Amino acid sequence: MSVLVVGSMAYDSVITPRDERDQALGGSAMFFSAAASFFTGVDLVAVVGEDFEIKELDFLKKRGVNLDGLALEKGETFRWKGRYLDDMNERETIYTHLNVFEHFKPSLPEHYRDNRFIFLANINPDLQYNVLEQVRDPQFVAMDTMNFWITGTPEELKQTLSKVDALIINDSEVRLLSDEQNIFIGARKIQQMGPRILIIKRGEYGATLIHGNSYFNCPAFPVEQLFDPTGAGDTFAGGLLGYLARTDKVDNENLRRAVVYATALASFCVEAFSADRLKELTTKEIQNRSEEIYHMTRFELKNAWEKA
Ligand code: AMP
C-alpha cells in the first residue's frame, strides 16, 4: 500500500549552536518521503522553482518515491531559515518565503487518486484540503501543521482538520491551536475539531499517542550527537505513515508500533544536517533502533503487595 504526501519542497538555511548550513535540501514533503520510502512507495505532490536542482532528488527516486506530482513553476523554490537555541527543543523562524507555493493549485495525476493512506504535511491548509478533495476513497488521513498556519490561516486550518483521522503536531502547537495550557485538555478540544487520533511530538521527551480515550507514551531515543533537529517531525510522520501503510492496519496496537518506528526514524534524522543521515540509513539500522526502544521501555509489572 503506497502513501500520498503533499507538502513543501524547500531550500533550508539552518543555524544550530554547533554549526550552520545554507540552502540545504529540505521541506516537509522531502523529509516525509525520505522516511516513508523505507516502508512503502510514496506518491509526492509539491512544487519547486526554476532554481531547484532536480538531481538532488535522485536518492528519493531510487527508493521508490514517485515524482510525477512534483510541479516545476516559474519563480523561486520555497525557502525557510531557522535558528536553534542552546536548548535545541526551541527554534525560531528567521524567514519563510513561500515563493512558488503562493499560488500552487495541484491537479493530481490520475494514478495518485486511488491512494488510501494520505499525509497532508506541513503546508498551507487550503492546499492540503484541495489535494484531499481529489483523492477518491481515502482510508486513513493524517496531517501536520505549525504556528505559521495556526495563527495565519485559522479558518482554512479548521476546515482541513475537520476532514482528517489523525493530527501529528508538537506540544507547543497543541497549546496554540487549543488555546489551552494543559496539553491533555488541549488534545480533547482538538479531537472535537475532527481528528480522533492525536500524536503529540515532545522533542527530546518523546511522543504521546492519544487514540480516542487511550494514551501511549514513547520516549525519544537518547541521541548524544544531536546535530540538526530540522525535519525530525516530518521524518517521524514518514515513519509512522510508512509503517501503517506497509502493514495496512490502523488499530491501537499497530498505531503504538508505528509510533516506535517513527521515533527510531526521527532519531536518525537529527544526527546530521538536511537528509544526509537518512540518505545512508538502512532498514537494519531502523529495525535495530526500534528494538532498542522496545527494550528501553518494556518491564514486567508485578503487584507490590502480592507474595512472589
Ligand atoms: P520540522 O523540523 O519537522 O518541523 O520541519 C522543518 C521543515 O519544514 C523544513 O525543511 C522547512 O523547509 C519546512 N517548513 C518550515 N516552515 C514551513 C511552512 N510554513 N510551511 C511548510 N513547510 C515549512
GROMACS .gro file of C-alpha atoms and ligand atoms in nm:
model
  331
    1MET     CA    1   0.000   0.000   0.000
    2SER     CA    2   0.157   0.333  -0.102
    3VAL     CA    3   0.125   0.672   0.070
    4LEU     CA    4   0.035   1.005  -0.089
    5VAL     CA    5   0.200   1.314   0.056
    6VAL     CA    6   0.153   1.683  -0.016
    7GLY     CA    7   0.391   1.928   0.148
    8SER     CA    8   0.682   2.161   0.097
    9MET     CA    9   0.998   2.103  -0.105
   10ALA     CA   10   1.247   2.358   0.017
   11TYR     CA   11   1.590   2.507   0.045
   12ASP     CA   12   1.658   2.547   0.418
   13SER     CA   13   1.916   2.762   0.592
   14VAL     CA   14   1.974   2.637   0.943
   15ILE     CA   15   2.180   2.769   1.235
   16THR     CA   16   2.244   2.541   1.530
   17PRO     CA   17   2.466   2.603   1.835
   18ARG     CA   18   2.732   2.379   1.671
   19ASP     CA   19   2.731   2.478   1.305
   20GLU     CA   20   2.527   2.620   1.021
   21ARG     CA   21   2.422   2.518   0.671
   22ASP     CA   22   2.293   2.736   0.389
   23GLN     CA   23   2.040   2.634   0.122
   24ALA     CA   24   2.027   2.267   0.212
   25LEU     CA   25   1.762   2.038   0.068
   26GLY     CA   26   1.459   2.047   0.298
   27GLY     CA   27   1.082   2.071   0.312
   28SER     CA   28   0.816   1.871   0.489
   29ALA     CA   29   0.737   1.652   0.186
   30MET     CA   30   1.105   1.579   0.128
   31PHE     CA   31   1.175   1.460   0.484
   32PHE     CA   32   0.848   1.268   0.494
   33SER     CA   33   0.921   1.084   0.168
   34ALA     CA   34   1.277   1.004   0.267
   35ALA     CA   35   1.145   0.829   0.578
   36ALA     CA   36   0.825   0.666   0.441
   37SER     CA   37   1.013   0.520   0.143
   38PHE     CA   38   1.187   0.271   0.375
   39PHE     CA   39   0.848   0.104   0.417
   40THR     CA   40   0.644   0.164   0.104
   41GLY     CA   41   0.605   0.354  -0.225
   42VAL     CA   42   0.535   0.728  -0.197
   43ASP     CA   43   0.338   0.949  -0.438
   44LEU     CA   44   0.467   1.301  -0.378
   45VAL     CA   45   0.284   1.629  -0.450
   46ALA     CA   46   0.482   1.954  -0.424
   47VAL     CA   47   0.619   2.239  -0.632
   48VAL     CA   48   0.970   2.369  -0.698
   49GLY     CA   49   1.103   2.674  -0.883
   50GLU     CA   50   1.347   2.710  -1.170
   51ASP     CA   51   1.638   2.732  -0.924
   52PHE     CA   52   1.580   2.378  -0.797
   53GLU     CA   53   1.844   2.111  -0.868
   54ILE     CA   54   1.622   1.817  -0.954
   55LYS     CA   55   1.919   1.577  -0.933
   56GLU     CA   56   1.914   1.629  -0.557
   57LEU     CA   57   1.604   1.408  -0.552
   58ASP     CA   58   1.770   1.109  -0.722
   59PHE     CA   59   1.804   0.935  -0.385
   60LEU     CA   60   1.426   0.955  -0.337
   61LYS     CA   61   1.356   0.821  -0.686
   62LYS     CA   62   1.587   0.527  -0.623
   63ARG     CA   63   1.387   0.444  -0.312
   64GLY     CA   64   1.054   0.434  -0.496
   65VAL     CA   65   0.929   0.790  -0.448
   66ASN     CA   66   0.710   0.886  -0.743
   67LEU     CA   67   0.776   1.246  -0.853
   68ASP     CA   68   0.503   1.269  -1.121
   69GLY     CA   69   0.318   1.509  -0.889
   70LEU     CA   70   0.617   1.742  -0.844
   71ALA     CA   71   0.541   2.058  -1.042
   72LEU     CA   72   0.809   2.289  -1.177
   73GLU     CA   73   0.695   2.650  -1.191
   74LYS     CA   74   0.838   2.989  -1.280
   75GLY     CA   75   0.994   3.159  -0.981
   76GLU     CA   76   1.195   3.052  -0.679
   77THR     CA   77   1.167   2.743  -0.463
   78PHE     CA   78   1.018   2.773  -0.111
   79ARG     CA   79   1.283   2.893   0.136
   80TRP     CA   80   1.292   2.870   0.514
   81LYS     CA   81   1.555   2.984   0.761
   82GLY     CA   82   1.564   2.894   1.128
   83ARG     CA   83   1.787   2.912   1.431
   84TYR     CA   84   1.801   2.667   1.721
   85LEU     CA   85   1.868   2.795   2.070
   86ASP     CA   86   2.112   2.625   2.308
   87ASP     CA   87   1.823   2.407   2.418
   88MET     CA   88   1.765   2.250   2.080
   89ASN     CA   89   1.398   2.187   2.161
   90GLU     CA   90   1.349   2.559   2.091
   91ARG     CA   91   1.379   2.718   1.749
   92GLU     CA   92   1.291   3.050   1.594
   93THR     CA   93   1.199   3.110   1.233
   94ILE     CA   94   1.407   3.384   1.071
   95TYR     CA   95   1.209   3.384   0.746
   96THR     CA   96   0.957   3.182   0.545
   97HIS     CA   97   0.944   3.263   0.174
   98LEU     CA   98   0.655   3.074   0.016
   99ASN     CA   99   0.763   3.170  -0.338
  100VAL     CA  100   0.619   2.917  -0.588
  101PHE     CA  101   0.389   2.776  -0.318
  102GLU     CA  102   0.198   3.103  -0.301
  103HIS     CA  103  -0.033   3.021  -0.594
  104PHE     CA  104   0.020   2.646  -0.629
  105LYS     CA  105  -0.300   2.457  -0.719
  106PRO     CA  106  -0.206   2.098  -0.796
  107SER     CA  107  -0.407   1.865  -1.014
  108LEU     CA  108  -0.326   1.511  -0.901
  109PRO     CA  109  -0.203   1.267  -1.165
  110GLU     CA  110  -0.478   1.009  -1.228
  111HIS     CA  111  -0.277   0.722  -1.075
  112TYR     CA  112  -0.237   0.919  -0.746
  113ARG     CA  113  -0.610   0.941  -0.679
  114ASP     CA  114  -0.661   0.585  -0.556
  115ASN     CA  115  -0.420   0.616  -0.263
  116ARG     CA  116  -0.579   0.519   0.068
  117PHE     CA  117  -0.310   0.643   0.308
  118ILE     CA  118  -0.272   1.020   0.286
  119PHE     CA  119  -0.038   1.259   0.464
  120LEU     CA  120  -0.105   1.631   0.448
  121ALA     CA  121   0.240   1.753   0.552
  122ASN     CA  122   0.301   2.098   0.690
  123ILE     CA  123   0.190   2.345   0.420
  124ASN     CA  124  -0.095   2.589   0.351
  125PRO     CA  125  -0.416   2.421   0.482
  126ASP     CA  126  -0.607   2.528   0.169
  127LEU     CA  127  -0.361   2.331  -0.037
  128GLN     CA  128  -0.394   2.032   0.197
  129TYR     CA  129  -0.773   2.046   0.156
  130ASN     CA  130  -0.754   2.083  -0.219
  131VAL     CA  131  -0.537   1.771  -0.251
  132LEU     CA  132  -0.756   1.565  -0.019
  133GLU     CA  133  -1.065   1.655  -0.224
  134GLN     CA  134  -0.903   1.492  -0.528
  135VAL     CA  135  -0.849   1.154  -0.360
  136ARG     CA  136  -1.131   0.906  -0.436
  137ASP     CA  137  -1.161   0.691  -0.124
  138PRO     CA  138  -0.907   0.778   0.147
  139GLN     CA  139  -0.889   0.523   0.430
  140PHE     CA  140  -0.652   0.699   0.671
  141VAL     CA  141  -0.574   1.071   0.652
  142ALA     CA  142  -0.318   1.234   0.880
  143MET     CA  143  -0.195   1.591   0.882
  144ASP     CA  144   0.068   1.820   1.032
  145THR     CA  145   0.069   2.197   1.072
  146MET     CA  146   0.265   2.469   1.252
  147ASN     CA  147   0.232   2.808   1.424
  148PHE     CA  148   0.270   2.986   1.088
  149TRP     CA  149  -0.064   2.840   0.970
  150ILE     CA  150  -0.237   2.819   1.312
  151THR     CA  151  -0.212   3.196   1.352
  152GLY     CA  152  -0.203   3.293   0.982
  153THR     CA  153  -0.492   3.089   0.834
  154PRO     CA  154  -0.703   2.958   1.126
  155GLU     CA  155  -1.032   2.917   0.934
  156GLU     CA  156  -0.873   2.724   0.648
  157LEU     CA  157  -0.692   2.508   0.903
  158LYS     CA  158  -1.017   2.422   1.085
  159GLN     CA  159  -1.176   2.317   0.758
  160THR     CA  160  -0.892   2.074   0.683
  161LEU     CA  161  -0.883   1.950   1.043
  162SER     CA  162  -1.249   1.853   1.022
  163LYS     CA  163  -1.163   1.602   0.746
  164VAL     CA  164  -0.872   1.410   0.898
  165ASP     CA  165  -0.834   1.099   1.116
  166ALA     CA  166  -0.507   1.200   1.279
  167LEU     CA  167  -0.313   1.513   1.365
  168ILE     CA  168   0.063   1.491   1.426
  169ILE     CA  169   0.190   1.808   1.593
  170ASN     CA  170   0.423   1.923   1.867
  171ASP     CA  171   0.324   2.021   2.221
  172SER     CA  172   0.355   2.398   2.176
  173GLU     CA  173   0.130   2.375   1.869
  174VAL     CA  174  -0.132   2.186   2.074
  175ARG     CA  175  -0.133   2.477   2.320
  176LEU     CA  176  -0.158   2.737   2.044
  177LEU     CA  177  -0.430   2.558   1.848
  178SER     CA  178  -0.646   2.472   2.151
  179ASP     CA  179  -0.574   2.792   2.347
  180GLU     CA  180  -0.520   2.567   2.649
  181GLN     CA  181  -0.201   2.525   2.854
  182ASN     CA  182  -0.268   2.169   2.969
  183ILE     CA  183  -0.190   1.955   2.664
  184PHE     CA  184  -0.427   1.675   2.763
  185ILE     CA  185  -0.722   1.913   2.790
  186GLY     CA  186  -0.597   2.082   2.473
  187ALA     CA  187  -0.588   1.745   2.297
  188ARG     CA  188  -0.953   1.679   2.387
  189LYS     CA  189  -1.050   2.016   2.242
  190ILE     CA  190  -0.863   1.936   1.921
  191GLN     CA  191  -1.029   1.594   1.895
  192GLN     CA  192  -1.359   1.782   1.885
  193MET     CA  193  -1.234   1.972   1.581
  194GLY     CA  194  -1.209   1.645   1.381
  195PRO     CA  195  -0.913   1.411   1.436
  196ARG     CA  196  -0.984   1.117   1.670
  197ILE     CA  197  -0.612   1.041   1.684
  198LEU     CA  198  -0.351   1.288   1.808
  199ILE     CA  199   0.019   1.226   1.808
  200ILE     CA  200   0.200   1.489   2.009
  201LYS     CA  201   0.574   1.524   1.948
  202ARG     CA  202   0.765   1.644   2.251
  203GLY     CA  203   1.121   1.671   2.121
  204GLU     CA  204   1.374   1.500   2.346
  205TYR     CA  205   1.090   1.386   2.575
  206GLY     CA  206   0.935   1.159   2.311
  207ALA     CA  207   0.584   1.134   2.170
  208THR     CA  208   0.235   1.074   2.306
  209LEU     CA  209  -0.034   0.891   2.113
  210ILE     CA  210  -0.390   0.977   2.209
  211HIS     CA  211  -0.635   0.743   2.037
  212GLY     CA  212  -0.991   0.805   2.150
  213ASN     CA  213  -0.953   0.773   2.526
  214SER     CA  214  -0.633   0.568   2.525
  215TYR     CA  215  -0.282   0.704   2.587
  216PHE     CA  216   0.056   0.565   2.486
  217ASN     CA  217   0.392   0.730   2.552
  218CYS     CA  218   0.713   0.654   2.370
  219PRO     CA  219   1.038   0.814   2.492
  220ALA     CA  220   1.275   0.966   2.240
  221PHE     CA  221   1.577   0.755   2.158
  222PRO     CA  222   1.869   0.904   2.357
  223VAL     CA  223   2.080   1.077   2.089
  224GLU     CA  224   2.410   1.218   2.213
  225GLN     CA  225   2.529   1.360   1.881
  226LEU     CA  226   2.232   1.591   1.821
  227PHE     CA  227   2.330   1.788   1.511
  228ASP     CA  228   2.024   1.941   1.346
  229PRO     CA  229   1.662   1.878   1.455
  230THR     CA  230   1.516   2.019   1.129
  231GLY     CA  231   1.283   1.772   0.966
  232ALA     CA  232   1.263   1.540   1.267
  233GLY     CA  233   0.885   1.590   1.284
  234ASP     CA  234   0.833   1.515   0.915
  235THR     CA  235   1.065   1.217   0.936
  236PHE     CA  236   0.862   1.094   1.234
  237ALA     CA  237   0.542   1.130   1.029
  238GLY     CA  238   0.704   0.946   0.735
  239GLY     CA  239   0.799   0.657   0.962
  240LEU     CA  240   0.451   0.647   1.113
  241LEU     CA  241   0.250   0.655   0.789
  242GLY     CA  242   0.503   0.433   0.611
  243TYR     CA  243   0.468   0.167   0.879
  244LEU     CA  244   0.086   0.188   0.884
  245ALA     CA  245   0.062   0.166   0.505
  246ARG     CA  246   0.307  -0.126   0.486
  247THR     CA  247   0.114  -0.323   0.748
  248ASP     CA  248  -0.223  -0.191   0.623
  249LYS     CA  249  -0.382  -0.180   0.967
  250VAL     CA  250  -0.482   0.117   1.183
  251ASP     CA  251  -0.581  -0.033   1.517
  252ASN     CA  252  -0.447   0.071   1.857
  253GLU     CA  253  -0.173  -0.193   1.878
  254ASN     CA  254  -0.045  -0.114   1.531
  255LEU     CA  255  -0.053   0.261   1.598
  256ARG     CA  256   0.169   0.201   1.903
  257ARG     CA  257   0.417   0.005   1.694
  258ALA     CA  258   0.409   0.276   1.428
  259VAL     CA  259   0.497   0.540   1.691
  260VAL     CA  260   0.804   0.335   1.790
  261TYR     CA  261   0.930   0.303   1.429
  262ALA     CA  262   0.858   0.674   1.377
  263THR     CA  263   1.063   0.757   1.688
  264ALA     CA  264   1.353   0.547   1.562
  265LEU     CA  265   1.346   0.720   1.222
  266ALA     CA  266   1.336   1.069   1.373
  267SER     CA  267   1.637   0.991   1.592
  268PHE     CA  268   1.848   0.926   1.283
  269CYS     CA  269   1.735   1.246   1.110
  270VAL     CA  270   1.879   1.468   1.385
  271GLU     CA  271   2.226   1.313   1.362
  272ALA     CA  272   2.320   1.523   1.056
  273PHE     CA  273   2.212   1.828   0.855
  274SER     CA  274   1.929   1.804   0.600
  275ALA     CA  275   1.857   1.445   0.488
  276ASP     CA  276   2.224   1.347   0.499
  277ARG     CA  277   2.177   1.070   0.757
  278LEU     CA  278   1.854   0.943   0.600
  279LYS     CA  279   2.032   0.903   0.266
  280GLU     CA  280   2.274   0.644   0.401
  281LEU     CA  281   2.041   0.477   0.650
  282THR     CA  282   1.949   0.105   0.620
  283THR     CA  283   1.637  -0.087   0.720
  284LYS     CA  284   1.857  -0.298   0.951
  285GLU     CA  285   1.958   0.013   1.146
  286ILE     CA  286   1.591   0.118   1.174
  287GLN     CA  287   1.490  -0.227   1.296
  288ASN     CA  288   1.777  -0.241   1.549
  289ARG     CA  289   1.694   0.101   1.692
  290SER     CA  290   1.323   0.016   1.717
  291GLU     CA  291   1.419  -0.295   1.912
  292GLU     CA  292   1.640  -0.083   2.141
  293ILE     CA  293   1.339   0.139   2.213
  294TYR     CA  294   1.137  -0.171   2.289
  295HIS     CA  295   1.399  -0.287   2.541
  296MET     CA  296   1.424   0.064   2.690
  297THR     CA  297   1.054   0.066   2.769
  298ARG     CA  298   0.950  -0.293   2.843
  299PHE     CA  299   0.901  -0.402   3.201
  300GLU     CA  300   0.722  -0.681   3.378
  301LEU     CA  301   0.460  -0.547   3.614
  302LYS     CA  302   0.440  -0.726   3.950
  303ASN     CA  303   0.194  -0.649   4.225
  304ALA     CA  304   0.398  -0.493   4.510
  305TRP     CA  305   0.162  -0.636   4.773
  306GLU     CA  306   0.140  -0.991   4.645
  307LYS     CA  307   0.385  -1.257   4.770
  308ALA     CA  308   0.628  -1.377   4.499
  309AMP     P1  309   1.020   2.012   1.116
  309AMP     O1  310   1.156   2.036   1.172
  309AMP     O2  311   0.982   1.867   1.113
  309AMP     O3  312   0.916   2.100   1.174
  309AMP     O4  313   1.027   2.051   0.961
  309AMP     C1  314   1.107   2.154   0.911
  309AMP     C2  315   1.084   2.160   0.761
  309AMP     O5  316   0.959   2.225   0.737
  309AMP     C3  317   1.191   2.244   0.692
  309AMP     O6  318   1.256   2.163   0.596
  309AMP     C4  319   1.116   2.360   0.627
  309AMP     O7  320   1.152   2.380   0.493
  309AMP     C5  321   0.971   2.321   0.634
  309AMP     N1  322   0.888   2.435   0.672
  309AMP     C6  323   0.917   2.534   0.760
  309AMP     N2  324   0.816   2.625   0.768
  309AMP     C7  325   0.719   2.580   0.683
  309AMP     C8  326   0.589   2.626   0.644
  309AMP     N3  327   0.535   2.740   0.694
  309AMP     N4  328   0.518   2.553   0.555
  309AMP     C9  329   0.571   2.440   0.506
  309AMP     N5  330   0.692   2.390   0.534
  309AMP    C10  331   0.766   2.458   0.623
   0.00000   0.00000   0.00000
